[in-house]
Short mmCIF file of C-alpha atoms in Angstrom, two decimals:
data_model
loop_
_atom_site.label_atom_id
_atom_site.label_comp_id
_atom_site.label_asym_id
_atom_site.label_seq_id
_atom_site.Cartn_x
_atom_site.Cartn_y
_atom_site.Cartn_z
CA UNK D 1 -143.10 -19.38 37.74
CA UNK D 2 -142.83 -21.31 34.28
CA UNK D 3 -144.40 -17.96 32.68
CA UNK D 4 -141.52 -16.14 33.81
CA UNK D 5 -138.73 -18.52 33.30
CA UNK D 6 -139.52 -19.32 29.36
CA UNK D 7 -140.06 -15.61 28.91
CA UNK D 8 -136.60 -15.51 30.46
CA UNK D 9 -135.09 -17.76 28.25
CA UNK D 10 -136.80 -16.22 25.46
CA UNK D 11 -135.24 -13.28 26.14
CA UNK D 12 -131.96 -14.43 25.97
CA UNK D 13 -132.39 -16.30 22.54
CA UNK D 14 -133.79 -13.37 21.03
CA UNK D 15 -130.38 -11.27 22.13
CA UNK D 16 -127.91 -10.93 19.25
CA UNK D 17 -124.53 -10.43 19.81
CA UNK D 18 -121.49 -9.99 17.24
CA UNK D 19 -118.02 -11.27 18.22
CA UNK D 20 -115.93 -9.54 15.97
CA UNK D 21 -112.92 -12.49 14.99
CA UNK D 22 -112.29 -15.79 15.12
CA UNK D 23 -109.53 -16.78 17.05
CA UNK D 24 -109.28 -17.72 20.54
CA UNK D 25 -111.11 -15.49 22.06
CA UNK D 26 -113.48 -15.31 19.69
CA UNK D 27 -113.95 -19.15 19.84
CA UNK D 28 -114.27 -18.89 23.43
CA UNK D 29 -116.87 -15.91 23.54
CA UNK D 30 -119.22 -17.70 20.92
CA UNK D 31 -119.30 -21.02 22.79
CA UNK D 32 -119.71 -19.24 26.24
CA UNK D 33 -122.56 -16.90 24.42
CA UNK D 34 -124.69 -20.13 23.18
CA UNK D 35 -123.87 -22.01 26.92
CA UNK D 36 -126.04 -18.74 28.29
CA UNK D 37 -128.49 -18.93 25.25
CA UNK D 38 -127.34 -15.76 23.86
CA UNK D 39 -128.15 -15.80 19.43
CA UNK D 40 -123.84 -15.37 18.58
CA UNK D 41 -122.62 -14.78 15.24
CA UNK D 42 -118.87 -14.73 14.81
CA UNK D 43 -117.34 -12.88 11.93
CA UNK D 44 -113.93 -13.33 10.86
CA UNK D 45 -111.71 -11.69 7.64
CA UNK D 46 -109.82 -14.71 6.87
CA UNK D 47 -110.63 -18.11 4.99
CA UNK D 48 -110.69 -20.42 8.28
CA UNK D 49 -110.85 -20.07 12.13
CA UNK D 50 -107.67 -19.43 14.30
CA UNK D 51 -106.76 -15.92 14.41
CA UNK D 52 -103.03 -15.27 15.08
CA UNK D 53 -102.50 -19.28 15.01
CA UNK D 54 -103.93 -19.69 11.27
CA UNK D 55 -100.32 -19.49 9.57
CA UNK D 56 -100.16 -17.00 6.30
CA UNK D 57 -96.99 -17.56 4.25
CA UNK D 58 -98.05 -14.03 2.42
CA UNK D 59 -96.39 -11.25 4.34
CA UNK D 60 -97.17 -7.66 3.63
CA UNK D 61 -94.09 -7.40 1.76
CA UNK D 62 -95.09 -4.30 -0.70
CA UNK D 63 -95.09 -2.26 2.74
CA UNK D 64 -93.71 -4.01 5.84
CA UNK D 65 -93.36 -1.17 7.91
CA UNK D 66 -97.36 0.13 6.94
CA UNK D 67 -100.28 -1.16 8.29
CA UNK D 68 -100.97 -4.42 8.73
CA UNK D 69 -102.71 -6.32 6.13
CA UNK D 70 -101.81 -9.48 6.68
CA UNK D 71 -103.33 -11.08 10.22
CA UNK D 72 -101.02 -13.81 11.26
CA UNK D 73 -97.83 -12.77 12.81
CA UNK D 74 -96.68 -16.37 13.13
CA UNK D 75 -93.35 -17.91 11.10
CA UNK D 76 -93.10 -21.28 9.21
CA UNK D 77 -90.94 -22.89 11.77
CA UNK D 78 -92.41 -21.29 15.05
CA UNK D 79 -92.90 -23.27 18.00
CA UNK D 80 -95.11 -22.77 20.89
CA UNK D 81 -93.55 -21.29 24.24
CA UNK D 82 -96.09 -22.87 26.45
CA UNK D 83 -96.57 -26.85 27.44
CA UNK D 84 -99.67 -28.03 25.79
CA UNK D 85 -100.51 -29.42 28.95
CA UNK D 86 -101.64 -26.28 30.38
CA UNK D 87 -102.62 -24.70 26.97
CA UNK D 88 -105.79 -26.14 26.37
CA UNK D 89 -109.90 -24.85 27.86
CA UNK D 90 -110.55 -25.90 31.15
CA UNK D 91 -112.94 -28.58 29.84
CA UNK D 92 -110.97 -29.60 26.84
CA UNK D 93 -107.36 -30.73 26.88
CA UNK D 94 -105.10 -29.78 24.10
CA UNK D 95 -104.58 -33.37 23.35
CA UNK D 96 -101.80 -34.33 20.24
CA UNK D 97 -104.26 -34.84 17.16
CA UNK D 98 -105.54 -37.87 16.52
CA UNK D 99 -103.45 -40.14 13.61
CA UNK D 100 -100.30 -37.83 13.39
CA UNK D 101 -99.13 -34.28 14.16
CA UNK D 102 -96.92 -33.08 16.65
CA UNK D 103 -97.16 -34.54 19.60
CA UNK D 104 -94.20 -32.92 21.46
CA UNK D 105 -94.89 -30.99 24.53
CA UNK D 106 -94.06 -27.71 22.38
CA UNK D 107 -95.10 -28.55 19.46
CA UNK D 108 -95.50 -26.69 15.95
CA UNK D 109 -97.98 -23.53 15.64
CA UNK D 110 -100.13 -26.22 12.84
CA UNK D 111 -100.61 -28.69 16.23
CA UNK D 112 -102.77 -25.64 18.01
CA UNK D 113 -104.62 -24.97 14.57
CA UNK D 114 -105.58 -28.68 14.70
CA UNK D 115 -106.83 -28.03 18.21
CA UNK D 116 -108.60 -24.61 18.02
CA UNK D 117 -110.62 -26.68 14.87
CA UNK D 118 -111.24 -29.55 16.98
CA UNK D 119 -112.29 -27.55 19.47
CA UNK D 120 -115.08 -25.72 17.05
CA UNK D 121 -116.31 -28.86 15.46
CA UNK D 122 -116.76 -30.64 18.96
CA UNK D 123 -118.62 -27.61 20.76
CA UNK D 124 -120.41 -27.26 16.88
CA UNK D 125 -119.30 -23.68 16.63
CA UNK D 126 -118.69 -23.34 13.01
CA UNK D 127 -122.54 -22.94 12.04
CA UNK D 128 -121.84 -19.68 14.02
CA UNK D 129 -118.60 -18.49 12.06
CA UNK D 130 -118.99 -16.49 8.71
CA UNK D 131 -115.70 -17.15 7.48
CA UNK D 132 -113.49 -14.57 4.59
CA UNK D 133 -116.05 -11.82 6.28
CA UNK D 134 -114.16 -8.36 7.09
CA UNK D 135 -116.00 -6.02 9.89
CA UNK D 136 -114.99 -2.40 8.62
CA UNK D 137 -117.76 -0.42 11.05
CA UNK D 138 -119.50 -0.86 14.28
CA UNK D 139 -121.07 1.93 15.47
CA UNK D 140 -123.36 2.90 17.89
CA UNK D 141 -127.30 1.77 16.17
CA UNK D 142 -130.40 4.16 17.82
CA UNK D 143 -131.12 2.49 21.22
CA UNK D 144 -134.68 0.55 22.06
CA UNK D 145 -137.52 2.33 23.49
CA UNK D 146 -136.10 1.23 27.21
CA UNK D 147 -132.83 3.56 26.43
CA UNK D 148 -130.07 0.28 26.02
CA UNK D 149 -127.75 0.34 23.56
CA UNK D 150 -127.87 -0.87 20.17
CA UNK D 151 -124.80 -1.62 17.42
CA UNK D 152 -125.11 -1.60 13.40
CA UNK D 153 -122.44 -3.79 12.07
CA UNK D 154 -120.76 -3.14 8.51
CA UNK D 155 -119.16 -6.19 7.14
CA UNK D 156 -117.75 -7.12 3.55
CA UNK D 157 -117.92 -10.42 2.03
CA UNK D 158 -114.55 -10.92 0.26
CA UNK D 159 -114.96 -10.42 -3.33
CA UNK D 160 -118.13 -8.44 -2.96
CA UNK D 161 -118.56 -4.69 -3.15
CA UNK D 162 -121.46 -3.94 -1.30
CA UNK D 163 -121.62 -3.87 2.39
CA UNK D 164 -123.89 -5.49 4.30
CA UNK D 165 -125.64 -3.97 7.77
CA UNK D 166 -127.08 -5.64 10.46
CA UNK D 167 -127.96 -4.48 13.85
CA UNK D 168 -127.41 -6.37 16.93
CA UNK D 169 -128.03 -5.78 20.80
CA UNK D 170 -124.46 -6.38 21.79
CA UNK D 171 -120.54 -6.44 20.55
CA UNK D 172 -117.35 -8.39 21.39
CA UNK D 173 -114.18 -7.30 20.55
CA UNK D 174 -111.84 -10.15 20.09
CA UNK D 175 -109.83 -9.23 17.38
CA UNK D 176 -106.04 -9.85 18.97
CA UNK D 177 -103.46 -7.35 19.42
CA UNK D 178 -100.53 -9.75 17.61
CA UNK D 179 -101.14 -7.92 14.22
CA UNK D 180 -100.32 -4.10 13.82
CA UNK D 181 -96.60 -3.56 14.36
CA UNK D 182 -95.69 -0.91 17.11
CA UNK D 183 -92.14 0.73 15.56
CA UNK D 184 -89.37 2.18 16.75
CA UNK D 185 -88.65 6.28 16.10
CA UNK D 186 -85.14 5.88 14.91
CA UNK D 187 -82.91 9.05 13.19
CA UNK D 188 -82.91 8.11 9.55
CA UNK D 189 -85.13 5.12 9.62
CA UNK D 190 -87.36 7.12 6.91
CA UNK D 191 -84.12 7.43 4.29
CA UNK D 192 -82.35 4.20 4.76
CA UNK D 193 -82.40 2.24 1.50
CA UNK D 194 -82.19 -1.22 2.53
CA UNK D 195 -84.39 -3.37 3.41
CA UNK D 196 -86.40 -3.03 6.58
CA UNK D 197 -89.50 -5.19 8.39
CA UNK D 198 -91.13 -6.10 11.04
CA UNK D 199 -91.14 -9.43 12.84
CA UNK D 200 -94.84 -9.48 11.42
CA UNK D 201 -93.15 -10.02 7.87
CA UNK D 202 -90.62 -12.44 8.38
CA UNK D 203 -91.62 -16.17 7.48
CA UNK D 204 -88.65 -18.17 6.71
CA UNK D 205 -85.21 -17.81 6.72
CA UNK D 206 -84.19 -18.28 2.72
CA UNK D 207 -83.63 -14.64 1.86
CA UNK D 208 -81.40 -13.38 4.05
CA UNK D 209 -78.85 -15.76 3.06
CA UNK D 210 -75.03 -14.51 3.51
CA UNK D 211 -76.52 -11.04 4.96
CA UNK D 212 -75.64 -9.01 7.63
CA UNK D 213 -79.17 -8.23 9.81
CA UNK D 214 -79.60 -6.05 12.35
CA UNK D 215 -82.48 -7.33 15.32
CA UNK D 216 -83.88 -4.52 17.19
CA UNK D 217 -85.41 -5.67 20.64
CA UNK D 218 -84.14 -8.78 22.42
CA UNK D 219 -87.46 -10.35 22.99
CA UNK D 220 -88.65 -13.99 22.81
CA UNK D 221 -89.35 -13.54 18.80
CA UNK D 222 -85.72 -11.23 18.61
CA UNK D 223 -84.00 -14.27 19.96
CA UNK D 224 -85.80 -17.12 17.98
CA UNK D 225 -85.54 -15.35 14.58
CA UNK D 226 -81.78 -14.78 15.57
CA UNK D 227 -81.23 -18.26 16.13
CA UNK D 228 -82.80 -19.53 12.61
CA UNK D 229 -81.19 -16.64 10.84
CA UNK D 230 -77.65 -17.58 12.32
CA UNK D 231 -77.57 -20.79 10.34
CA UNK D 232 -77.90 -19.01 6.64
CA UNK D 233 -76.41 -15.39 7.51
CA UNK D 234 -73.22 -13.55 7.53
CA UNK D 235 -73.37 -12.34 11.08
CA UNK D 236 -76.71 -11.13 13.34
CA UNK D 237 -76.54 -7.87 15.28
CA UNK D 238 -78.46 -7.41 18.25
CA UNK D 239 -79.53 -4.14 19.40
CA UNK D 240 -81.17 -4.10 22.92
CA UNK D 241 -82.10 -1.08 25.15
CA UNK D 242 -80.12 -1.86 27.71
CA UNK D 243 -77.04 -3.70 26.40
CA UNK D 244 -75.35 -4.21 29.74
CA UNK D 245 -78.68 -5.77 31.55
CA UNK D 246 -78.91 -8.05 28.47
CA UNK D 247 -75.87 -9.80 28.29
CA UNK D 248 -76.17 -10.64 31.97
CA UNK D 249 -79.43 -12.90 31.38
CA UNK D 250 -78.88 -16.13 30.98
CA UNK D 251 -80.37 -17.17 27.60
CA UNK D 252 -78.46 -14.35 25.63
CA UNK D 253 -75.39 -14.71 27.39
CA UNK D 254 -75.19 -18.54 25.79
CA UNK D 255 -76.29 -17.58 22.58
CA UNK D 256 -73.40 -15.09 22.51
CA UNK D 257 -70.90 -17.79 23.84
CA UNK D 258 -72.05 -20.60 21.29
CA UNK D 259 -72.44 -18.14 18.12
CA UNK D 260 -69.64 -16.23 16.71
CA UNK D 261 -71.21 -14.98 14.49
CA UNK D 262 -73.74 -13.27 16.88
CA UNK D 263 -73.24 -9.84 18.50
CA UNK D 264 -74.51 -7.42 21.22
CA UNK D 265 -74.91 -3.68 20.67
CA UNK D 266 -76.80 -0.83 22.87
CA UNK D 267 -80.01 1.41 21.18
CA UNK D 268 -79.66 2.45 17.52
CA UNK D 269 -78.37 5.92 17.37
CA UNK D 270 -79.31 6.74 13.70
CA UNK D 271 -79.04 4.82 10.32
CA UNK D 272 -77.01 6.16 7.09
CA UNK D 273 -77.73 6.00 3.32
CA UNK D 274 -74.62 4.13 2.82
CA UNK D 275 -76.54 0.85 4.91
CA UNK D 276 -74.07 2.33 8.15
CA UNK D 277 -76.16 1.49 11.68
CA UNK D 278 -75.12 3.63 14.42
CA UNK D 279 -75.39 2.62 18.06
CA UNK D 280 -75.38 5.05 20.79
CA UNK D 281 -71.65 4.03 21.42
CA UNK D 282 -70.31 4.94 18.62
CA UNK D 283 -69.56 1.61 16.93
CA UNK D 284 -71.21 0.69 13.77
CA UNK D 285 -72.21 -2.00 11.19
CA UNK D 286 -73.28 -2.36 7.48
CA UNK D 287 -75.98 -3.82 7.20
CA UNK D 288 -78.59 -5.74 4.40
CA UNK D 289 -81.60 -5.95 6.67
CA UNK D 290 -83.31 -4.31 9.88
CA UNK D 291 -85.70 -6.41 11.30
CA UNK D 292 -88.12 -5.03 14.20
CA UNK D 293 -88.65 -7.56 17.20
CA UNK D 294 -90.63 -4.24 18.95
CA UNK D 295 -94.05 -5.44 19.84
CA UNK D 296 -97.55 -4.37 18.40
CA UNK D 297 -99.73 -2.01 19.07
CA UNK D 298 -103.93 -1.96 20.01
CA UNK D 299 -105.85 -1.32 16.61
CA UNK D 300 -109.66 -1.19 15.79
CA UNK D 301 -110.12 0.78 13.15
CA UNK D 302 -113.66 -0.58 12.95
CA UNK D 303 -115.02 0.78 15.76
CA UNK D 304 -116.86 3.78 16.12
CA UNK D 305 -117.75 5.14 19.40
CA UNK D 306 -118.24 8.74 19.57
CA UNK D 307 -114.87 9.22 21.86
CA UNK D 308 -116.10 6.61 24.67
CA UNK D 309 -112.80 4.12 24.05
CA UNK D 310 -109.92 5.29 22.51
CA UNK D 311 -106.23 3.70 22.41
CA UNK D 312 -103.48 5.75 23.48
CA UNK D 313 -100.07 4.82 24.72
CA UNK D 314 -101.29 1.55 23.98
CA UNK D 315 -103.47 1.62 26.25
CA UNK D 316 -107.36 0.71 25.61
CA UNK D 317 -109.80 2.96 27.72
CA UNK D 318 -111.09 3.32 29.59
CA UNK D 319 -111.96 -0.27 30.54
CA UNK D 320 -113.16 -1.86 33.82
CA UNK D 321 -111.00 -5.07 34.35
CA UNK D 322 -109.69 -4.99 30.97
CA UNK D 323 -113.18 -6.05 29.77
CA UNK D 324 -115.93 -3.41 29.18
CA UNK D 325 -116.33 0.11 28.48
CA UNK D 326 -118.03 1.57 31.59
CA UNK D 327 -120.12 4.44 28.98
CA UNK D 328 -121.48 1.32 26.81
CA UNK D 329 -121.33 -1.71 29.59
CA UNK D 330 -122.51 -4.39 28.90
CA UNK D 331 -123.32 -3.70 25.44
CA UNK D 332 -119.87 -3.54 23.70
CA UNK D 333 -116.68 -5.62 25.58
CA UNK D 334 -113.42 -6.92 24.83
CA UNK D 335 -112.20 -10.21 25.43
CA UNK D 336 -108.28 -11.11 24.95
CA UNK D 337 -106.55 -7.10 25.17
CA UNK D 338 -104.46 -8.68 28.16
CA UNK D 339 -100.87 -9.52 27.51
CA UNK D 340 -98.74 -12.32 29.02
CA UNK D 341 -101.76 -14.40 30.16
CA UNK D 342 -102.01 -18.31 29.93
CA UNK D 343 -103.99 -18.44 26.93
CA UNK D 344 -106.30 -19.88 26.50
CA UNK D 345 -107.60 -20.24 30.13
CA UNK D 346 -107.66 -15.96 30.49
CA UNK D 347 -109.72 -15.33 27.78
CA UNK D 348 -112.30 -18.13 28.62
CA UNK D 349 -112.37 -16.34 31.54
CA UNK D 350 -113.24 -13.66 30.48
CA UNK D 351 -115.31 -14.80 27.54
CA UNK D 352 -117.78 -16.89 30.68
CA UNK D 353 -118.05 -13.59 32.45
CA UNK D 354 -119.53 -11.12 29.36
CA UNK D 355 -121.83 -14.32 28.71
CA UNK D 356 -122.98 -13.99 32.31
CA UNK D 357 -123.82 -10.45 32.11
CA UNK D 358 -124.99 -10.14 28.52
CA UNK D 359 -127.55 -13.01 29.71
CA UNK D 360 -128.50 -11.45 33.22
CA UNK D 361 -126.62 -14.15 35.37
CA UNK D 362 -124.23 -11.14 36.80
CA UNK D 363 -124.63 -7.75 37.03
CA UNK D 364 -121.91 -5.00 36.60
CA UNK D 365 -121.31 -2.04 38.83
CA UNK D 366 -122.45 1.08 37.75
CA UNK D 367 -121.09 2.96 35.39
CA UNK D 368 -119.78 5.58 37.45
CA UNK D 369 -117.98 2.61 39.74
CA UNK D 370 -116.56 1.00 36.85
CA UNK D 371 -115.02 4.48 36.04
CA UNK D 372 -113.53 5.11 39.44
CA UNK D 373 -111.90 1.43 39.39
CA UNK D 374 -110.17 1.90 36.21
CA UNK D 375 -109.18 5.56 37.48
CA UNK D 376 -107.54 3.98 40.91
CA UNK D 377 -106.03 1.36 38.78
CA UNK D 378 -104.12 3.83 36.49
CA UNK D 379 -102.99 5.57 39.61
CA UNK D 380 -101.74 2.56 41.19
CA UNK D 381 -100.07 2.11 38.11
CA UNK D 382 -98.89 5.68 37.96
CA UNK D 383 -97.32 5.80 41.58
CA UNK D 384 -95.47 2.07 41.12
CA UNK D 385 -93.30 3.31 38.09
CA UNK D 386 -95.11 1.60 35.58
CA UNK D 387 -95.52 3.17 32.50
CA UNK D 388 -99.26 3.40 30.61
CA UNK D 389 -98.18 1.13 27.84
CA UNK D 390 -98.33 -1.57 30.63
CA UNK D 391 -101.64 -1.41 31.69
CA UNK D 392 -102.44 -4.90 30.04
CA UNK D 393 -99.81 -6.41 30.90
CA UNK D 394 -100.82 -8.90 33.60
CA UNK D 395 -96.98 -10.44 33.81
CA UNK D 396 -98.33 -14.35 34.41
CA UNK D 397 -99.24 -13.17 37.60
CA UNK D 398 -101.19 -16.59 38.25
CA UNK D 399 -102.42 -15.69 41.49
CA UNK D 400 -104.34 -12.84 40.01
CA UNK D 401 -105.45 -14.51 36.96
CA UNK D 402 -107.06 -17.14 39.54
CA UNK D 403 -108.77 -14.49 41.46
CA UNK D 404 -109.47 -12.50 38.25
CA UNK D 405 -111.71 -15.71 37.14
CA UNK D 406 -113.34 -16.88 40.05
CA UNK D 407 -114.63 -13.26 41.05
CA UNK D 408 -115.64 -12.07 37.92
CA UNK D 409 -117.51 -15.62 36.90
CA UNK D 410 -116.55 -18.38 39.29
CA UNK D 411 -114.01 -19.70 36.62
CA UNK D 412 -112.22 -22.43 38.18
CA UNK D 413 -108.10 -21.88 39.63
CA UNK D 414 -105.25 -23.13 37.86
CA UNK D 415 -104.21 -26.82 38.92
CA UNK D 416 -101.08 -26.52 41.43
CA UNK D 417 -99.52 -28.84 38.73
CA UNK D 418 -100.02 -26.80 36.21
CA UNK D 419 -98.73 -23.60 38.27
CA UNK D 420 -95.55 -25.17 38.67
CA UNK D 421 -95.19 -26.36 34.97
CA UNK D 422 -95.64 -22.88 33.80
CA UNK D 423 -93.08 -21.44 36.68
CA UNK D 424 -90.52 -24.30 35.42
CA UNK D 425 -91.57 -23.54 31.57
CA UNK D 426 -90.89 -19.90 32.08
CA UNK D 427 -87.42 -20.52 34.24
CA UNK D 428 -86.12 -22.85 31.58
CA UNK D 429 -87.03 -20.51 28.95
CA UNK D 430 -84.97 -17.62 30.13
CA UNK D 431 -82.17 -19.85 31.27
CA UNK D 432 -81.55 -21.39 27.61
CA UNK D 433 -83.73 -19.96 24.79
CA UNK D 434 -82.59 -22.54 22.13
CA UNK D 435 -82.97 -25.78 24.61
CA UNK D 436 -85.66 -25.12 27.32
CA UNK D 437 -88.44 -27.21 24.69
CA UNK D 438 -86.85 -30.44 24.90
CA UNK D 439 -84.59 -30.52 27.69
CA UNK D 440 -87.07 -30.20 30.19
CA UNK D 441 -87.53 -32.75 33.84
CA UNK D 442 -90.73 -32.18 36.11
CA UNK D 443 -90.85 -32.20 39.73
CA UNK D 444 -92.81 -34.09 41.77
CA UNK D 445 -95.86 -32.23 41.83
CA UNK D 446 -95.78 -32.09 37.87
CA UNK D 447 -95.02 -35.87 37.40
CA UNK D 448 -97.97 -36.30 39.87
CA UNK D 449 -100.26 -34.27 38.03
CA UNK D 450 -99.76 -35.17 34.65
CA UNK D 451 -100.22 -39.04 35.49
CA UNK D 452 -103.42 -37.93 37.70
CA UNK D 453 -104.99 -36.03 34.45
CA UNK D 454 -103.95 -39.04 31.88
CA UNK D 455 -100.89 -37.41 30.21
CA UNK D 456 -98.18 -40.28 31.01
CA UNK D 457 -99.51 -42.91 29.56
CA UNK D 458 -96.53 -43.66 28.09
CA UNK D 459 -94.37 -43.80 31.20
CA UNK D 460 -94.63 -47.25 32.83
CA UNK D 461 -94.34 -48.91 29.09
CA UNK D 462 -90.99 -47.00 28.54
CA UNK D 463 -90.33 -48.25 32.02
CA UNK D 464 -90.89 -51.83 31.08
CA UNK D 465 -88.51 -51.38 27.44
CA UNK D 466 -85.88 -50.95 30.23
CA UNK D 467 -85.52 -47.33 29.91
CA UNK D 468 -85.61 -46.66 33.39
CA UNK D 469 -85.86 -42.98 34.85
CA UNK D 470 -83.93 -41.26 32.09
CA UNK D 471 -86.03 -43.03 29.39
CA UNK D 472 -89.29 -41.45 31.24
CA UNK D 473 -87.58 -38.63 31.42
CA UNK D 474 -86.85 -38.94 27.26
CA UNK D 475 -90.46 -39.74 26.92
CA UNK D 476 -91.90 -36.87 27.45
CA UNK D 477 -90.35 -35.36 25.01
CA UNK D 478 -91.09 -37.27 22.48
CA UNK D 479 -94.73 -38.91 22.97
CA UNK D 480 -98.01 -37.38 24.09
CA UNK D 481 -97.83 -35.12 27.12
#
């Protein structure tokens, strides 16, 4: 019994896998990898670990509307849309940083860097990390005698010519899908003159000063950059697909009542050389700037794999639960395509279950299975309306994400706490866009389970300064939560 259990673990150790990136995900799959045993080496193309949330004033100005060289999509002022309460791993709160930071609820997007480097120094994960290391192949290495897949790695140091390869028995993708820019096919968009980016590029607010700027897509981002812009610019010009539907939700409706100098069109009908934008109803502005608030799009130029995943319609496939490749399972995954997930919970998730396979702890289906799931799944899709460039989008369905986790690796469920804080986070948000971050007031269950988990400390001495309910109330604004 001991014979076979250390060659067991042997086994394991001597199992290299690559995680391709360094943010979330990646951070995730590398500590989940070493928690099974598993040999992980994470490689990431930028100076220091974070991914999307490592902030890059560079933007890829000589090109904005090319393709993406610059990683982080985040701007200078940016804060985050989700309560740090429930944005931490399950095992490891997201805490305000010890001796200063941000310790508001939604805090700046440098309060999460501090955490997701916390996070690596506590679990040790940075003797795994080869920092300013760009991954430009993977593709598929001769297999072992026993017929299982192999994968030869090309990576670049930065300022070195030569490539180095390596081979290793297994791959996760967890690149991100904040970074290439999905645009728009707009009449004219190729000839008009002025400038024109995508929300990718835009950082701060200084050089659109007295301009008139055009926002295509009424998003989260199209709303936010709005906002800053309307403090320096001439006037901002919304154009949204449905321009009816739009100014009946909540949160655009006030910022059109409490902004004059913020306006509502329909689509883009075509742009002119004299800086003219045409909407589909005929009216029209001049305009300095066009900026894009239209999404991004799946990239991994990287990977090679003979046809056996492909992106199309946005749409990475085919891929059993979102995670692996059923032609190269278990050898090559992904972990973080879905969209609209509580992060980082999801891809922990799904980071504990390709540990759990790669090590032997769960088995997949069979290939052919996997196949036929992801087949029925596109034709559920299909028949409900919902077009292909969905497929990842999960929605915050919690109740899925729960069972997602606990059937695919026994994860544990969301807090009923925490459910409700997200519900009331998201309600808020698309009631009032510009106050929902500090005008917040938790329910029962929420004030219950954030003095259960520690995250009131604050309350009863507020209570005691005399501030009585509405100075709790203010506290949690303003002090750790």
């Amino acid at each position: 019994m001991e014979d076979k259990m250390s060659s067991s673990l042997s086994d394991r150790s001597s199992k290299k896998v690559c995680i391709v990136g360094a943010g979330l995900a990646g951070l995730a799959a590398a500590r989940e990898l070493r928690r099974e045993g598993l040999d992980a080496t994470v490689l990431e193309q930028c100076g220091g670990v974070g991914g999307q949330w490592l902030y890059d004033a560079a933007t890829d100005g000589g090109d904005p509307l090319g393709l993406a060289v610059v990683h982080s999509s985040i701007y200078a002022s940016l804060r985050l849309n989700s309560p740090r309460e429930v944005g931490g791993f399950s095992d490891f709160p997201f805490r305000p940083s010890n001796g200063g930071g941000d310790a508001r609820r939604y805090p700046v997007h440098s309060e999460l860097l501090s955490y997701i480097t916390e996070f690596c120094d506590v679990f040790g994960l940075m003797d795994a990390v080869r920092l300013s290391t760009t991954v430009v192949r993977v593709a598929m290495a001769p297999p072992r005698r026993d017929g299982s897949l192999r994968w030869t790695v090309g990576s670049k140091r930065d300022g070195e010519e030569v490539e180095t390869e390596e081979v290793f028995d297994a791959v996760v993708v967890a690149t991100g899908h904040y970074s290439q820019p999905r645009l728009p096919r707009i009449d004219g968009m190729d000839r008009w003159r002025r400038r024109q980016l995508h929300s990718h590029s835009y950082r701060v607010p200084d050089s659109f000063h007295g301009e008139v700027v055009v926002i295509v897509g009424c998003s989260v981002s199209g709303k936010e950059i709005a906002l800053e812009l309307q403090r320096v610019v001439k006037e901002v010009h919304f154009s949204a697909r449905s321009m009816e539907e739009e100014a009946m939700k909540p949160a655009m409706a006030k910022l059109l009542a409490r902004y004059a100098n913020i306006h509502l069109h329909p689509l883009i009908e075509h742009l002119c050389d004299d800086g003219r934008v045409v909407f589909h109803d005929g009216s029209c502005v001049v305009a300095d700037t066009i900026i894009y608030c239209t999404g991004y799009s799946y990239s991994f130029p990287f990977l090679e794999t003979e046809g056996k995943v492909t992106v199309d319609d946005n749409c990475v496939g085919p891929l059993y639960e979102h995670v692996f490749p059923p032609a190269l399972a278990p050898s090559l995954s992904f972990v973080g395509i879905p969209a609209k997930v509580i992060l980082p919970r999801f891809v922990e998730a799904q980071a504990r279950w390709v540990a759990q396979v790669l090590s032997g702890r769960r088995t997949l289906p069979s290939p052919e299975e996997m196949l036929r799931a992801v087949e029925e799944h596109a034709a559920s899709m299909e028949a409900a309306g919902t077009p292909k460039r969905r497929t990842h989008d999960l929605l915050l369905d919690l109740e899925y994400c729960d069972e997602y986790g606990e059937r695919t690796c026994g994860f544990p469920r969301i807090e009923q706490w925490k459910k409700e804080l997200i519900r009331s986070s998201i309600s808020d948000m698309r009631d009032d866009i510009e106050t929902y971050r500090d005008g917040y007031h938790d329910n029962e269950v929420v004030t219950q389970g954030l003095r259960l988990h520690g995250w009131t400390w604050t309350w009863m001495q507020e209570k005691d300064d005399g501030g009585g309910e509405e100075g709790i109330v203010q506290a949690m604004g303003s002090l750790p939560v």
